């Protein structure tokens, strides 16, 4: 009996983690992966994503074992280009499904974890079909379509917001969102030096999610002169597709970047953050205890970004502006006012910290590994 127990504990486990398309689905998956590897070094983890998602750029840099499927989401815009892409969707699904089946045959996973997005659908479906334990991690208050499709058949569903329960026919575990552990381990002095800034000045960090935000970029473009006059330093992540339109604004006090890999340093260097209010962004803000100005994406499903933002606003950790009524002068004045009010910034920072769920990743990994022990 002792020998058998020892073999069960020591045998490496094979895990497939799937999800992506956007950073909101990719980075929770990476946080879960990192924690599993940290606890169980012998575990073999293979990531399945999409050729068209942000993971195609991030995973090779991180040297993570992965496969990318030729699948993309349904194009909802009305255009000839979208129509053409949608015509190819059945072929992409068929080709991706063949690849997923082969991966499962080769890897023989003991567990499948899905973090949402179109890339997660087929691996979750295959895991459920084969009777393999499956865990879904849902980031938003309104669950994504992949979660809604498979939640009732999955072994376990972990949610980040209490509101998500009412949309799912499944008993869920409230855990919070998994956030990369290094995200709040940045050092302010090192961060300031990395961006070449003056440590005596206040720093604003602006980003619109991993892919950038056209609305936030346009807003920043109009506010640059006002912020420069106020001696405010700015880290501005535009998103890869928008970078070329704004890179000419870069100067000593304004760093314009398409994407920031080292988010820990950006958060550490900043005194105030202006961003969208996606679930992962809000989780990172609260884990780092950052005061913020939130501008929800108005077309998010069930307006979940506004719900996310209101959670922070109601706890005095953030201010919120409606994109449809944005006025650059008012936003610029708000930024200047906050960055000159040290007491207000400290109060907002404390309130933000109190909302953070630092143990979310640990709890999710406990739930996941408990399914195969």
Short mmCIF file of C-alpha atoms in Angstrom, two decimals:
data_model
loop_
_atom_site.label_atom_id
_atom_site.label_comp_id
_atom_site.label_asym_id
_atom_site.label_seq_id
_atom_site.Cartn_x
_atom_site.Cartn_y
_atom_site.Cartn_z
CA UNK A 1 0.00 0.00 0.00
CA UNK A 2 2.84 2.40 0.84
CA UNK A 3 4.53 1.68 -2.50
CA UNK A 4 1.30 2.28 -4.43
CA UNK A 5 0.68 5.58 -2.60
CA UNK A 6 4.21 6.73 -3.30
CA UNK A 7 3.78 6.01 -7.00
CA UNK A 8 0.52 7.95 -7.16
CA UNK A 9 2.15 11.01 -5.58
CA UNK A 10 5.38 10.89 -7.54
CA UNK A 11 4.00 10.08 -11.01
CA UNK A 12 3.93 13.21 -13.16
CA UNK A 13 0.50 14.50 -14.14
CA UNK A 14 -0.36 15.74 -17.62
CA UNK A 15 -2.51 18.87 -17.77
CA UNK A 16 -3.95 20.79 -20.69
CA UNK A 17 -4.71 24.46 -20.10
CA UNK A 18 -6.67 26.25 -22.79
CA UNK A 19 -7.92 29.77 -23.33
CA UNK A 20 -6.90 32.99 -24.95
CA UNK A 21 -7.63 35.36 -27.75
CA UNK A 22 -7.17 38.28 -25.37
CA UNK A 23 -5.01 38.92 -22.33
CA UNK A 24 -8.13 38.64 -20.18
CA UNK A 25 -8.21 34.90 -20.90
CA UNK A 26 -4.49 34.26 -21.42
CA UNK A 27 -2.97 35.78 -18.29
CA UNK A 28 -5.26 33.94 -15.83
CA UNK A 29 -4.24 30.72 -17.57
CA UNK A 30 -0.56 31.59 -17.18
CA UNK A 31 -1.06 32.47 -13.51
CA UNK A 32 -2.68 29.07 -12.88
CA UNK A 33 0.05 27.32 -14.87
CA UNK A 34 2.85 29.05 -12.96
CA UNK A 35 1.38 28.11 -9.58
CA UNK A 36 0.93 24.46 -10.58
CA UNK A 37 4.53 24.29 -11.83
CA UNK A 38 5.73 25.95 -8.63
CA UNK A 39 3.96 23.39 -6.44
CA UNK A 40 4.36 20.32 -8.63
CA UNK A 41 7.58 20.63 -10.67
CA UNK A 42 7.09 17.21 -12.29
CA UNK A 43 3.75 18.17 -13.78
CA UNK A 44 3.67 18.35 -17.58
CA UNK A 45 1.51 21.23 -18.79
CA UNK A 46 0.62 21.95 -22.41
CA UNK A 47 -1.14 25.15 -23.40
CA UNK A 48 -3.68 25.25 -26.24
CA UNK A 49 -4.50 28.62 -27.76
CA UNK A 50 -5.32 30.28 -31.08
CA UNK A 51 -3.13 31.34 -33.98
CA UNK A 52 -5.04 34.62 -33.99
CA UNK A 53 -4.85 35.49 -30.29
CA UNK A 54 -2.35 37.40 -28.19
CA UNK A 55 -0.90 34.05 -27.07
CA UNK A 56 0.89 33.65 -30.41
CA UNK A 57 3.19 36.52 -29.37
CA UNK A 58 3.42 35.87 -25.62
CA UNK A 59 3.96 32.11 -25.38
CA UNK A 60 7.11 31.84 -27.54
CA UNK A 61 8.78 34.56 -25.44
CA UNK A 62 7.98 32.65 -22.26
CA UNK A 63 9.19 29.36 -23.78
CA UNK A 64 6.00 27.55 -22.78
CA UNK A 65 5.00 24.25 -24.34
CA UNK A 66 2.00 25.08 -26.50
CA UNK A 67 -0.07 24.40 -29.62
CA UNK A 68 -2.04 27.02 -31.54
CA UNK A 69 -5.32 26.14 -33.26
CA UNK A 70 -6.40 27.70 -36.58
CA UNK A 71 -9.60 28.91 -34.93
CA UNK A 72 -10.97 32.39 -34.35
CA UNK A 73 -14.16 33.81 -32.94
CA UNK A 74 -17.30 34.68 -34.87
CA UNK A 75 -16.91 38.09 -36.51
CA UNK A 76 -19.85 40.27 -35.47
CA UNK A 77 -19.08 43.36 -37.51
CA UNK A 78 -21.03 43.76 -40.74
CA UNK A 79 -18.45 43.91 -43.53
CA UNK A 80 -17.21 41.88 -46.50
CA UNK A 81 -14.06 41.01 -44.57
CA UNK A 82 -16.07 39.70 -41.58
CA UNK A 83 -18.37 37.78 -43.91
CA UNK A 84 -15.37 36.12 -45.55
CA UNK A 85 -13.85 35.14 -42.21
CA UNK A 86 -17.17 33.69 -41.02
CA UNK A 87 -17.43 31.58 -44.18
CA UNK A 88 -14.15 29.91 -43.20
CA UNK A 89 -15.31 29.23 -39.64
CA UNK A 90 -16.69 25.67 -40.19
CA UNK A 91 -13.41 24.63 -41.87
CA UNK A 92 -11.39 26.18 -39.03
CA UNK A 93 -13.48 24.35 -36.42
CA UNK A 94 -13.06 21.03 -38.23
CA UNK A 95 -9.30 21.48 -38.61
CA UNK A 96 -8.92 22.60 -34.98
CA UNK A 97 -10.99 19.69 -33.72
CA UNK A 98 -8.75 17.20 -35.55
CA UNK A 99 -5.70 18.83 -33.98
CA UNK A 100 -7.24 18.80 -30.48
CA UNK A 101 -8.07 15.09 -30.71
CA UNK A 102 -4.49 14.30 -31.73
CA UNK A 103 -3.10 16.40 -28.87
CA UNK A 104 -5.31 14.57 -26.37
CA UNK A 105 -4.21 11.21 -27.76
CA UNK A 106 -0.55 12.21 -27.49
CA UNK A 107 -0.66 14.00 -24.13
CA UNK A 108 -3.25 11.82 -22.37
CA UNK A 109 -4.20 14.60 -19.92
CA UNK A 110 -5.35 13.91 -16.36
CA UNK A 111 -6.99 17.34 -16.16
CA UNK A 112 -8.25 20.04 -18.54
CA UNK A 113 -8.47 23.67 -17.42
CA UNK A 114 -10.27 26.28 -19.52
CA UNK A 115 -10.05 30.03 -18.93
CA UNK A 116 -12.46 31.15 -21.63
CA UNK A 117 -12.29 32.53 -25.12
CA UNK A 118 -12.94 30.64 -28.34
CA UNK A 119 -9.65 28.73 -28.01
CA UNK A 120 -10.90 27.01 -24.86
CA UNK A 121 -14.11 25.59 -26.30
CA UNK A 122 -12.80 22.57 -28.21
CA UNK A 123 -10.34 21.35 -25.52
CA UNK A 124 -13.06 21.61 -22.86
CA UNK A 125 -15.50 19.77 -25.11
CA UNK A 126 -12.96 17.02 -25.77
CA UNK A 127 -12.10 16.68 -22.09
CA UNK A 128 -15.76 16.38 -21.10
CA UNK A 129 -16.41 13.91 -23.91
CA UNK A 130 -13.54 11.68 -22.70
CA UNK A 131 -14.60 11.84 -19.05
CA UNK A 132 -11.46 13.74 -18.02
CA UNK A 133 -11.83 16.09 -15.00
CA UNK A 134 -12.41 19.64 -16.27
CA UNK A 135 -12.24 22.99 -14.51
CA UNK A 136 -13.49 26.28 -15.92
CA UNK A 137 -12.22 29.58 -14.55
CA UNK A 138 -14.56 32.46 -15.40
CA UNK A 139 -13.19 35.99 -14.99
CA UNK A 140 -16.25 38.18 -15.53
CA UNK A 141 -19.48 39.02 -13.76
CA UNK A 142 -21.32 37.97 -16.94
CA UNK A 143 -19.85 34.61 -18.05
CA UNK A 144 -18.45 34.29 -21.56
CA UNK A 145 -20.08 32.06 -24.15
CA UNK A 146 -17.58 29.20 -23.67
CA UNK A 147 -18.35 29.10 -19.95
CA UNK A 148 -22.10 29.23 -20.57
CA UNK A 149 -21.84 26.37 -23.05
CA UNK A 150 -19.85 23.98 -20.87
CA UNK A 151 -20.35 24.97 -17.22
CA UNK A 152 -23.12 22.44 -16.53
CA UNK A 153 -20.98 19.58 -17.91
CA UNK A 154 -17.64 20.63 -16.36
CA UNK A 155 -16.43 19.03 -13.13
CA UNK A 156 -15.77 22.35 -11.42
CA UNK A 157 -16.42 26.04 -12.16
CA UNK A 158 -14.53 28.82 -10.37
CA UNK A 159 -15.95 32.34 -10.62
CA UNK A 160 -14.53 35.74 -9.76
CA UNK A 161 -17.78 37.65 -9.20
CA UNK A 162 -20.85 36.62 -7.23
CA UNK A 163 -23.07 37.93 -10.06
CA UNK A 164 -21.86 35.13 -12.35
CA UNK A 165 -23.83 32.49 -10.41
CA UNK A 166 -27.20 33.60 -11.71
CA UNK A 167 -26.17 32.93 -15.32
CA UNK A 168 -24.87 29.39 -14.77
CA UNK A 169 -26.73 26.12 -14.12
CA UNK A 170 -23.91 24.83 -11.98
CA UNK A 171 -22.74 25.05 -8.40
CA UNK A 172 -19.78 27.42 -8.57
CA UNK A 173 -16.89 28.24 -6.26
CA UNK A 174 -16.22 31.93 -5.67
CA UNK A 175 -12.43 32.38 -5.80
CA UNK A 176 -11.60 35.72 -7.37
CA UNK A 177 -9.40 36.01 -10.45
CA UNK A 178 -5.98 34.40 -10.75
CA UNK A 179 -3.33 37.07 -11.16
CA UNK A 180 0.34 36.53 -11.91
CA UNK A 181 2.13 36.55 -8.56
CA UNK A 182 4.90 38.83 -9.78
CA UNK A 183 2.38 41.56 -10.70
CA UNK A 184 2.59 43.24 -7.28
CA UNK A 185 6.28 42.57 -6.66
CA UNK A 186 7.62 45.50 -8.64
CA UNK A 187 9.85 48.08 -7.01
CA UNK A 188 9.03 51.76 -7.51
CA UNK A 189 12.63 52.96 -7.73
CA UNK A 190 13.55 50.22 -10.21
CA UNK A 191 10.38 50.90 -12.21
CA UNK A 192 11.04 54.63 -12.41
CA UNK A 193 14.61 53.94 -13.58
CA UNK A 194 13.41 51.41 -16.15
CA UNK A 195 11.20 54.02 -17.80
CA UNK A 196 13.83 56.74 -17.43
CA UNK A 197 11.61 58.93 -15.26
CA UNK A 198 12.21 61.50 -12.53
CA UNK A 199 11.48 59.95 -9.08
CA UNK A 200 10.33 63.33 -7.74
CA UNK A 201 7.43 63.57 -10.21
CA UNK A 202 4.07 61.81 -10.27
CA UNK A 203 3.45 59.08 -12.86
CA UNK A 204 0.25 58.14 -14.70
CA UNK A 205 -0.04 54.69 -16.28
CA UNK A 206 -2.54 54.41 -19.15
CA UNK A 207 -3.56 51.18 -20.84
CA UNK A 208 -6.61 49.75 -22.55
CA UNK A 209 -6.04 46.06 -22.03
CA UNK A 210 -3.59 43.82 -23.85
CA UNK A 211 -4.82 44.91 -27.30
CA UNK A 212 -5.21 48.59 -26.51
CA UNK A 213 -8.27 50.83 -26.65
CA UNK A 214 -9.02 53.26 -29.47
CA UNK A 215 -11.14 55.44 -27.18
CA UNK A 216 -8.44 55.71 -24.49
CA UNK A 217 -5.79 56.39 -27.12
CA UNK A 218 -7.84 59.20 -28.65
CA UNK A 219 -8.44 60.62 -25.17
CA UNK A 220 -4.72 60.54 -24.35
CA UNK A 221 -3.89 62.14 -27.67
CA UNK A 222 -6.04 65.13 -26.72
CA UNK A 223 -4.69 65.36 -23.15
CA UNK A 224 -0.96 65.19 -23.86
CA UNK A 225 -0.34 68.94 -23.88
CA UNK A 226 -2.29 69.47 -20.63
CA UNK A 227 -0.44 66.70 -18.81
CA UNK A 228 2.95 67.87 -20.11
CA UNK A 229 2.36 71.37 -18.74
CA UNK A 230 1.55 69.81 -15.36
CA UNK A 231 4.90 67.95 -15.26
CA UNK A 232 3.13 64.60 -15.09
CA UNK A 233 5.04 61.58 -16.38
CA UNK A 234 3.08 59.07 -18.43
CA UNK A 235 3.48 55.40 -19.35
CA UNK A 236 1.14 54.85 -22.29
CA UNK A 237 0.47 51.35 -23.62
CA UNK A 238 -1.33 51.88 -26.91
CA UNK A 239 -1.79 48.29 -28.08
CA UNK A 240 0.14 46.79 -30.98
CA UNK A 241 -2.33 47.87 -33.69
CA UNK A 242 -2.43 51.51 -32.58
CA UNK A 243 1.23 52.10 -31.74
CA UNK A 244 2.29 53.57 -35.08
CA UNK A 245 -0.33 56.34 -34.76
CA UNK A 246 1.01 57.64 -31.44
CA UNK A 247 4.69 56.69 -31.16
CA UNK A 248 5.73 60.15 -32.39
CA UNK A 249 4.54 61.64 -29.06
CA UNK A 250 7.27 59.91 -27.05
CA UNK A 251 9.64 62.13 -25.09
CA UNK A 252 11.53 62.10 -21.79
CA UNK A 253 8.34 62.29 -19.72
CA UNK A 254 6.10 60.21 -21.99
CA UNK A 255 6.85 56.57 -22.83
CA UNK A 256 4.69 55.22 -25.65
CA UNK A 257 4.73 51.42 -25.91
CA UNK A 258 2.75 48.90 -28.00
CA UNK A 259 2.76 46.29 -25.24
CA UNK A 260 4.29 46.01 -21.77
CA UNK A 261 5.62 42.61 -20.79
CA UNK A 262 6.84 43.79 -17.36
CA UNK A 263 3.54 45.05 -15.96
CA UNK A 264 4.87 44.77 -12.40
CA UNK A 265 7.34 47.60 -13.06
CA UNK A 266 4.66 49.73 -14.76
CA UNK A 267 2.31 49.36 -11.79
CA UNK A 268 5.13 49.97 -9.30
CA UNK A 269 6.25 53.13 -11.08
CA UNK A 270 2.74 54.60 -11.28
CA UNK A 271 0.87 56.76 -8.78
CA UNK A 272 -2.41 56.58 -10.70
CA UNK A 273 -3.75 54.23 -13.39
CA UNK A 274 -6.26 55.02 -16.12
CA UNK A 275 -7.66 51.95 -17.87
CA UNK A 276 -10.60 49.92 -19.04
CA UNK A 277 -12.33 47.87 -16.35
CA UNK A 278 -11.94 44.34 -17.62
CA UNK A 279 -11.99 41.71 -14.91
CA UNK A 280 -8.25 41.00 -14.92
CA UNK A 281 -7.32 44.69 -15.04
CA UNK A 282 -9.50 45.32 -11.98
CA UNK A 283 -8.00 42.30 -10.19
CA UNK A 284 -4.47 43.53 -10.90
CA UNK A 285 -5.31 47.07 -9.76
CA UNK A 286 -6.65 45.85 -6.43
CA UNK A 287 -3.82 43.38 -5.87
CA UNK A 288 -1.33 46.21 -6.43
CA UNK A 289 -3.45 48.67 -4.43
CA UNK A 290 -3.54 51.25 -7.20
CA UNK A 291 -5.88 54.25 -7.32
CA UNK A 292 -7.55 54.32 -10.72
CA UNK A 293 -9.70 56.14 -13.23
CA UNK A 294 -11.83 53.56 -15.04
CA UNK A 295 -13.49 53.94 -18.43
CA UNK A 296 -15.60 50.81 -19.07
CA UNK A 297 -15.86 49.38 -22.58
CA UNK A 298 -19.50 50.19 -23.41
CA UNK A 299 -20.07 47.19 -25.69
CA UNK A 300 -18.94 44.51 -23.22
CA UNK A 301 -21.43 41.66 -22.84
CA UNK A 302 -24.19 42.55 -20.34
CA UNK A 303 -22.19 45.74 -19.66
CA UNK A 304 -20.01 43.74 -17.26
CA UNK A 305 -17.14 46.25 -17.39
CA UNK A 306 -19.38 48.90 -15.85
CA UNK A 307 -20.34 46.45 -13.11
CA UNK A 308 -16.66 45.72 -12.48
CA UNK A 309 -15.86 49.43 -12.30
CA UNK A 310 -18.75 50.19 -9.94
CA UNK A 311 -17.39 47.63 -7.47
CA UNK A 312 -14.20 49.69 -7.17
CA UNK A 313 -16.01 53.04 -7.27
CA UNK A 314 -18.43 52.02 -4.50
CA UNK A 315 -15.44 51.21 -2.28
CA UNK A 316 -13.75 54.57 -3.05
CA UNK A 317 -10.88 52.82 -4.84
CA UNK A 318 -11.58 54.38 -8.24
CA UNK A 319 -13.38 57.05 -10.25
CA UNK A 320 -15.37 56.19 -13.37
CA UNK A 321 -16.10 58.01 -16.62
CA UNK A 322 -18.67 56.97 -19.22
CA UNK A 323 -17.01 56.66 -22.64
CA UNK A 324 -20.03 58.15 -24.39
CA UNK A 325 -19.70 61.37 -22.37
CA UNK A 326 -15.91 61.66 -22.27
CA UNK A 327 -14.46 65.16 -22.32
CA UNK A 328 -10.68 65.33 -22.39
CA UNK A 329 -10.41 68.59 -20.41
CA UNK A 330 -12.52 67.22 -17.56
CA UNK A 331 -10.52 63.97 -17.44
CA UNK A 332 -7.22 65.89 -17.56
CA UNK A 333 -8.34 68.12 -14.68
CA UNK A 334 -9.37 65.05 -12.67
CA UNK A 335 -5.96 63.45 -13.21
CA UNK A 336 -4.15 66.63 -12.20
CA UNK A 337 -6.35 67.04 -9.14
CA UNK A 338 -5.77 63.47 -7.94
CA UNK A 339 -2.02 63.54 -8.50
CA UNK A 340 -1.66 66.67 -6.38
CA UNK A 341 -3.77 65.25 -3.53
CA UNK A 342 -1.51 62.83 -1.66
CA UNK A 343 -4.10 62.15 1.03
CA UNK A 344 -6.77 61.18 -1.53
CA UNK A 345 -4.36 58.92 -3.38
CA UNK A 346 -3.42 57.14 -0.15
CA UNK A 347 -7.09 56.62 0.78
CA UNK A 348 -7.89 55.22 -2.66
CA UNK A 349 -4.83 52.97 -2.54
CA UNK A 350 -5.86 51.54 0.83
CA UNK A 351 -9.42 50.92 -0.41
CA UNK A 352 -8.06 49.22 -3.53
CA UNK A 353 -5.84 46.90 -1.46
CA UNK A 354 -8.81 45.87 0.67
CA UNK A 355 -10.68 44.67 -2.44
CA UNK A 356 -7.80 42.51 -3.65
CA UNK A 357 -7.97 38.71 -3.48
CA UNK A 358 -4.31 37.71 -3.17
CA UNK A 359 -5.10 34.03 -2.60
CA UNK A 360 -7.28 33.53 -5.69
CA UNK A 361 -4.65 31.65 -7.71
CA UNK A 362 -3.80 29.38 -4.76
CA UNK A 363 -7.47 28.54 -4.22
CA UNK A 364 -8.08 27.75 -7.89
CA UNK A 365 -5.03 25.48 -8.03
CA UNK A 366 -6.23 23.72 -4.85
CA UNK A 367 -9.57 23.08 -6.57
CA UNK A 368 -7.94 21.96 -9.82
CA UNK A 369 -5.37 19.57 -8.38
CA UNK A 370 -7.96 18.18 -6.00
CA UNK A 371 -9.76 16.78 -9.04
CA UNK A 372 -6.90 14.45 -9.94
CA UNK A 373 -5.22 13.57 -6.65
#
